[in-house]
Short mmCIF file of C-alpha atoms and ligand atoms in Angstrom, two decimals:
data_model
loop_
_atom_site.label_atom_id
_atom_site.label_comp_id
_atom_site.label_asym_id
_atom_site.label_seq_id
_atom_site.Cartn_x
_atom_site.Cartn_y
_atom_site.Cartn_z
CA MET A 723 -2.07 -14.40 3.39
CA ARG A 724 -5.64 -13.06 4.09
CA THR A 725 -7.18 -10.97 1.32
CA TRP A 726 -10.32 -9.08 0.75
CA ILE A 727 -9.85 -8.96 -2.92
CA PRO A 728 -12.97 -10.64 -4.41
CA ASP A 729 -12.34 -13.91 -6.31
CA ASP A 730 -13.75 -12.55 -9.54
CA ARG A 731 -11.15 -9.78 -9.50
CA LYS A 732 -8.11 -12.05 -9.03
CA PHE A 733 -6.10 -12.24 -12.21
CA ALA A 734 -4.43 -15.42 -10.97
CA TYR A 735 -7.75 -17.22 -10.76
CA LEU A 736 -8.10 -16.96 -14.56
CA ASN A 737 -6.71 -19.57 -17.00
CA TRP A 738 -4.62 -18.38 -19.84
CA LYS A 739 -7.47 -18.84 -22.42
CA GLN A 740 -9.62 -16.57 -20.43
CA ILE A 741 -6.76 -14.07 -20.14
CA GLU A 742 -6.18 -14.26 -23.90
CA ALA A 743 -9.80 -13.27 -24.45
CA LEU A 744 -9.68 -10.17 -22.20
CA PRO A 745 -9.97 -6.79 -23.92
CA LYS A 746 -6.31 -6.08 -23.40
CA GLU A 747 -6.28 -2.50 -24.59
CA ARG A 748 -8.80 -1.62 -21.98
CA THR A 749 -8.02 -3.95 -19.16
CA LEU A 750 -6.43 -2.37 -16.10
CA LEU A 751 -4.14 -4.64 -14.02
CA VAL A 752 -3.43 -3.60 -10.49
CA LEU A 753 -0.29 -4.72 -8.70
CA PRO A 754 -0.52 -4.26 -4.94
CA THR A 755 2.75 -3.76 -3.09
CA GLY A 756 3.24 -4.34 0.64
CA ALA A 757 5.88 -5.41 3.08
CA ILE A 758 6.77 -7.96 5.74
CA GLU A 759 8.42 -5.85 8.43
CA GLN A 760 8.21 -5.02 12.03
CA HIS A 761 5.18 -3.03 13.21
CA GLY A 762 5.96 -2.56 16.91
CA HIS A 763 4.96 -4.90 19.70
CA HIS A 764 1.29 -5.02 18.85
CA LEU A 765 0.81 -5.49 15.07
CA PRO A 766 1.88 -8.44 12.88
CA ILE A 767 4.80 -8.07 10.48
CA ALA A 768 2.23 -8.60 7.67
CA MET A 769 0.60 -5.34 8.42
CA ASP A 770 1.32 -3.54 5.05
CA THR A 771 0.51 -6.53 2.90
CA LEU A 772 -2.80 -7.05 4.85
CA GLY A 773 -3.31 -3.35 4.34
CA ALA A 774 -2.79 -3.51 0.61
CA ASN A 775 -5.20 -6.53 0.25
CA LEU A 776 -7.78 -4.96 2.51
CA LEU A 777 -7.93 -1.48 0.85
CA LEU A 778 -7.69 -2.80 -2.70
CA GLY A 779 -10.23 -5.38 -1.93
CA ARG A 780 -12.71 -2.96 -0.53
CA ALA A 781 -12.10 -0.55 -3.41
CA LEU A 782 -12.66 -3.23 -6.06
CA GLU A 783 -16.09 -3.97 -4.51
CA LEU A 784 -17.09 -0.50 -5.41
CA VAL A 785 -16.03 -0.70 -9.07
CA PRO A 786 -18.69 -1.68 -11.65
CA LYS A 787 -18.75 -5.47 -11.90
CA GLU A 788 -18.60 -5.51 -15.82
CA LEU A 789 -15.21 -3.51 -16.09
CA PRO A 790 -12.15 -5.48 -16.78
CA ILE A 791 -10.09 -4.51 -13.79
CA TYR A 792 -8.06 -7.27 -12.16
CA ALA A 793 -5.73 -7.49 -9.20
CA LEU A 794 -2.34 -9.27 -9.68
CA GLU A 795 -0.94 -11.10 -6.64
CA THR A 796 0.41 -8.85 -4.00
CA VAL A 797 4.08 -8.29 -3.94
CA CYS A 798 4.44 -9.02 -0.19
CA TYR A 799 8.12 -8.30 0.23
CA GLY A 800 9.15 -4.64 0.00
CA LYS A 801 12.06 -2.19 0.43
CA SER A 802 12.20 -2.36 4.18
CA ASN A 803 15.81 -1.85 5.13
CA GLU A 804 14.74 1.03 7.41
CA HIS A 805 13.37 -1.68 9.76
CA ILE A 806 16.43 -4.05 9.65
CA GLY A 807 17.53 -5.03 13.11
CA PHE A 808 13.97 -5.97 14.29
CA PRO A 809 13.20 -9.72 14.11
CA GLY A 810 10.90 -10.68 11.34
CA THR A 811 11.63 -7.88 8.95
CA MET A 812 12.18 -9.31 5.42
CA ALA A 813 13.69 -6.60 3.25
CA LEU A 814 14.40 -6.62 -0.42
CA SER A 815 17.21 -4.26 -1.57
CA ALA A 816 16.02 -1.44 -3.79
CA SER A 817 17.59 -3.03 -6.81
CA THR A 818 15.92 -6.40 -6.15
CA TYR A 819 12.55 -4.75 -5.61
CA MET A 820 12.79 -2.62 -8.73
CA ALA A 821 13.92 -5.78 -10.68
CA VAL A 822 10.88 -7.63 -9.43
CA LEU A 823 8.58 -4.75 -10.58
CA ARG A 824 10.48 -4.51 -13.88
CA ASP A 825 10.00 -8.23 -14.59
CA ILE A 826 6.25 -8.21 -13.64
CA GLY A 827 5.88 -5.12 -15.94
CA ALA A 828 7.66 -7.03 -18.81
CA SER A 829 5.30 -10.00 -18.25
CA VAL A 830 2.25 -7.72 -18.33
CA HIS A 831 3.48 -6.20 -21.55
CA ALA A 832 4.38 -9.68 -23.01
CA SER A 833 0.75 -10.85 -22.15
CA GLY A 834 -0.58 -8.04 -24.32
CA PHE A 835 -1.81 -5.67 -21.72
CA ARG A 836 -1.25 -1.94 -21.71
CA LYS A 837 -2.30 -0.64 -18.36
CA LEU A 838 -0.70 -1.32 -15.01
CA LEU A 839 -1.27 0.38 -11.71
CA LEU A 840 0.93 0.10 -8.71
CA PHE A 841 -1.13 0.14 -5.48
CA ASN A 842 1.19 0.69 -2.56
CA ALA A 843 0.68 0.28 1.23
CA HIS A 844 4.29 0.52 2.43
CA GLY A 845 6.07 3.95 2.72
CA GLY A 846 9.48 2.48 1.93
CA ASN A 847 8.20 1.39 -1.54
CA THR A 848 6.88 4.79 -2.60
CA ALA A 849 9.97 6.35 -4.13
CA LEU A 850 10.73 3.13 -6.05
CA ASN A 851 7.14 2.71 -7.33
CA ASP A 852 7.39 6.29 -8.62
CA VAL A 853 10.62 5.41 -10.47
CA MET A 854 9.30 2.11 -11.80
CA ALA A 855 6.05 3.48 -13.05
CA ARG A 856 8.03 5.85 -15.23
CA ASP A 857 10.59 3.26 -16.25
CA LEU A 858 7.91 0.77 -17.33
CA ARG A 859 6.31 3.52 -19.31
CA ALA A 860 9.60 4.28 -21.08
CA GLU A 861 10.71 0.69 -21.56
CA PHE A 862 7.47 -1.02 -22.61
CA GLY A 863 5.16 1.75 -23.49
CA LEU A 864 2.87 0.59 -20.76
CA ARG A 865 0.44 3.16 -19.47
CA THR A 866 1.40 3.08 -15.74
CA PHE A 867 0.01 4.67 -12.64
CA HIS A 868 1.07 4.65 -9.03
CA MET A 869 -0.81 5.44 -5.83
CA GLY A 870 -0.90 4.98 -2.11
CA ALA A 871 -3.37 2.57 -0.82
CA GLY A 872 -5.02 5.35 1.30
CA ALA A 873 -5.68 7.25 -1.94
CA GLY A 874 -5.40 10.63 -0.14
CA ALA A 875 -8.65 9.94 1.67
CA LYS A 876 -9.56 12.37 4.54
CA LEU A 877 -9.56 10.34 7.78
CA GLU A 878 -12.18 12.08 9.99
CA GLY A 879 -11.25 12.30 13.69
CA LEU A 880 -7.53 11.75 13.23
CA SER A 881 -5.42 14.33 14.98
CA GLU A 882 -2.94 16.54 13.01
CA GLN A 883 -0.07 15.13 15.00
CA GLU A 884 -1.09 11.52 14.11
CA ARG A 885 -1.75 12.40 10.49
CA LYS A 886 1.71 13.74 10.08
CA TYR A 887 3.86 11.70 12.30
CA GLY A 888 1.77 8.56 13.11
CA PHE A 889 2.77 6.72 9.95
CA HIS A 890 4.04 3.42 11.29
CA ALA A 891 1.97 1.06 13.54
CA GLY A 892 0.18 4.16 14.89
CA GLU A 893 -3.50 4.87 15.21
CA VAL A 894 -4.50 4.36 11.52
CA GLU A 895 -2.86 0.99 10.94
CA THR A 896 -4.00 -0.24 14.29
CA ALA A 897 -7.59 0.82 13.63
CA PHE A 898 -7.58 -0.83 10.31
CA LEU A 899 -6.66 -4.18 11.84
CA LEU A 900 -8.98 -3.76 14.83
CA ALA A 901 -11.72 -3.56 12.23
CA ALA A 902 -10.51 -6.17 9.75
CA THR A 903 -8.48 -8.79 11.76
CA PRO A 904 -8.80 -7.90 15.46
CA GLU A 905 -7.28 -11.32 16.39
CA LEU A 906 -3.95 -10.03 15.04
CA VAL A 907 -3.78 -6.93 17.28
CA ASP A 908 -2.22 -7.22 20.74
CA THR A 909 -4.09 -4.41 22.41
CA GLY A 910 -2.16 -4.90 25.62
CA ALA A 911 1.21 -4.20 23.96
CA TYR A 912 0.79 -0.68 22.68
CA THR A 913 3.84 1.58 22.72
CA VAL A 914 3.99 5.25 21.77
CA ASN A 915 6.76 7.10 20.00
CA TYR A 916 6.66 10.26 18.04
CA ILE A 917 9.69 11.13 15.95
CA ALA A 918 8.62 14.80 15.74
CA LYS A 919 5.99 17.13 17.08
CA ILE A 920 3.97 19.43 14.81
CA GLU A 921 4.29 22.32 17.28
CA ASP A 922 8.03 21.82 17.28
CA GLU A 923 8.88 21.82 13.59
CA LYS A 924 12.55 22.01 12.68
CA ILE A 925 14.42 22.67 9.46
CA LEU A 926 16.02 19.24 9.70
CA SER A 927 13.32 16.58 10.23
CA PRO A 928 12.88 12.85 9.76
CA GLU A 929 9.87 13.21 7.51
CA ASN A 930 7.82 15.92 5.75
CA GLY A 931 10.31 18.72 6.58
CA PRO A 932 12.08 21.31 4.37
CA VAL A 933 15.13 19.05 4.75
CA ASN A 934 14.86 15.42 5.79
CA PHE A 935 17.60 13.24 7.21
CA ALA A 936 17.64 9.56 6.33
CA TRP A 937 16.68 7.50 9.31
CA LEU A 938 16.62 3.91 10.45
CA THR A 939 13.79 2.90 12.82
CA ARG A 940 16.27 1.66 15.41
CA ASP A 941 17.79 5.21 15.62
CA ILE A 942 14.56 6.96 16.26
CA ALA A 943 11.88 4.55 17.50
CA PRO A 944 13.10 1.87 19.87
CA SER A 945 9.83 -0.11 19.94
CA GLY A 946 9.40 0.12 16.23
CA VAL A 947 6.27 2.34 16.53
CA MET A 948 6.04 5.82 14.99
CA GLY A 949 2.80 7.17 16.27
CA ASP A 950 0.31 6.45 18.99
CA PRO A 951 -2.00 3.51 18.66
CA ARG A 952 -3.87 3.97 21.87
CA ALA A 953 -6.82 5.93 20.49
CA ALA A 954 -7.42 3.33 17.75
CA THR A 955 -10.90 1.88 17.58
CA ALA A 956 -12.53 -0.62 15.25
CA GLU A 957 -15.39 1.76 14.51
CA ASN A 958 -12.86 4.44 13.23
CA GLY A 959 -11.04 1.72 11.38
CA GLU A 960 -14.14 0.68 9.53
CA ARG A 961 -14.99 4.38 8.75
CA TRP A 962 -11.39 4.94 7.48
CA ILE A 963 -11.28 1.81 5.45
CA ALA A 964 -14.48 2.82 3.77
CA ALA A 965 -13.25 6.34 3.11
CA CYS A 966 -10.01 5.03 1.58
CA ALA A 967 -11.83 2.43 -0.46
CA GLU A 968 -14.21 5.02 -1.91
CA LYS A 969 -11.33 7.29 -2.94
CA ALA A 970 -9.30 4.31 -4.22
CA ALA A 971 -12.26 3.18 -6.31
CA LYS A 972 -12.50 6.59 -7.88
CA ALA A 973 -8.75 6.40 -8.63
CA LEU A 974 -9.08 2.99 -10.27
CA MET A 975 -11.86 4.23 -12.43
CA ALA A 976 -9.86 7.36 -13.42
CA ALA A 977 -6.89 5.08 -14.41
CA PHE A 978 -9.24 2.78 -16.23
CA GLU A 979 -10.68 5.63 -18.31
CA PHE A 980 -7.33 7.39 -18.97
CA GLN A 981 -6.14 6.87 -22.50
ZN1 ZN B 1479 2.85 -0.21 7.87
#
């Protein structure tokens, strides 16, 4: 899998003697979490794993070289049962996914480290990363953190409609790959599907409403796209990647400094 994580930030490129010699109390380990799941007709199923590698890699380039902050290998399979029924989606159950995170956390702890940050690029993992960050804190005393790969960055030029409801294979993800791996975007195969409109907010909504109903993609988005990729450009993609990386680098630094 393609990654933008610099070699000197890859925990797995160290040998165990080098790992033993790290300042374990201070070292921040970052576990990227992604998914392998359908992303419409135009993006690869690796989208969220590429996104995690891309945004974390670019963020790590902005962190001072001398600080001991390392990326673990990306958990590429995620909790993707919302996309079941589309060829290529590889979903872990919630219990399997949580067990994977629990065992990685146990190994981080057994290796003598204290700080673990979960860096997530797939919406279906968010609730579970939240739970596991707290569980790893409780079970192992790890200082844990969890964040979205976008780090809450403001994406200039993105419409309010797309910001709120373009969350799957829409303009943002398409722009990211147009900038980073344009050969993986089929620009002739865009489809558009909004599951809700901001001017037509209802009490009961699929996302971000006062009351949300649980949805499966096949119920609400026949092509698998939730959003509109048509306005995506490589230029915006590069600007948005840079904006996310800058915010994420600040988040990594804050976690590193947090006692
Ligand atoms: Zn995605």
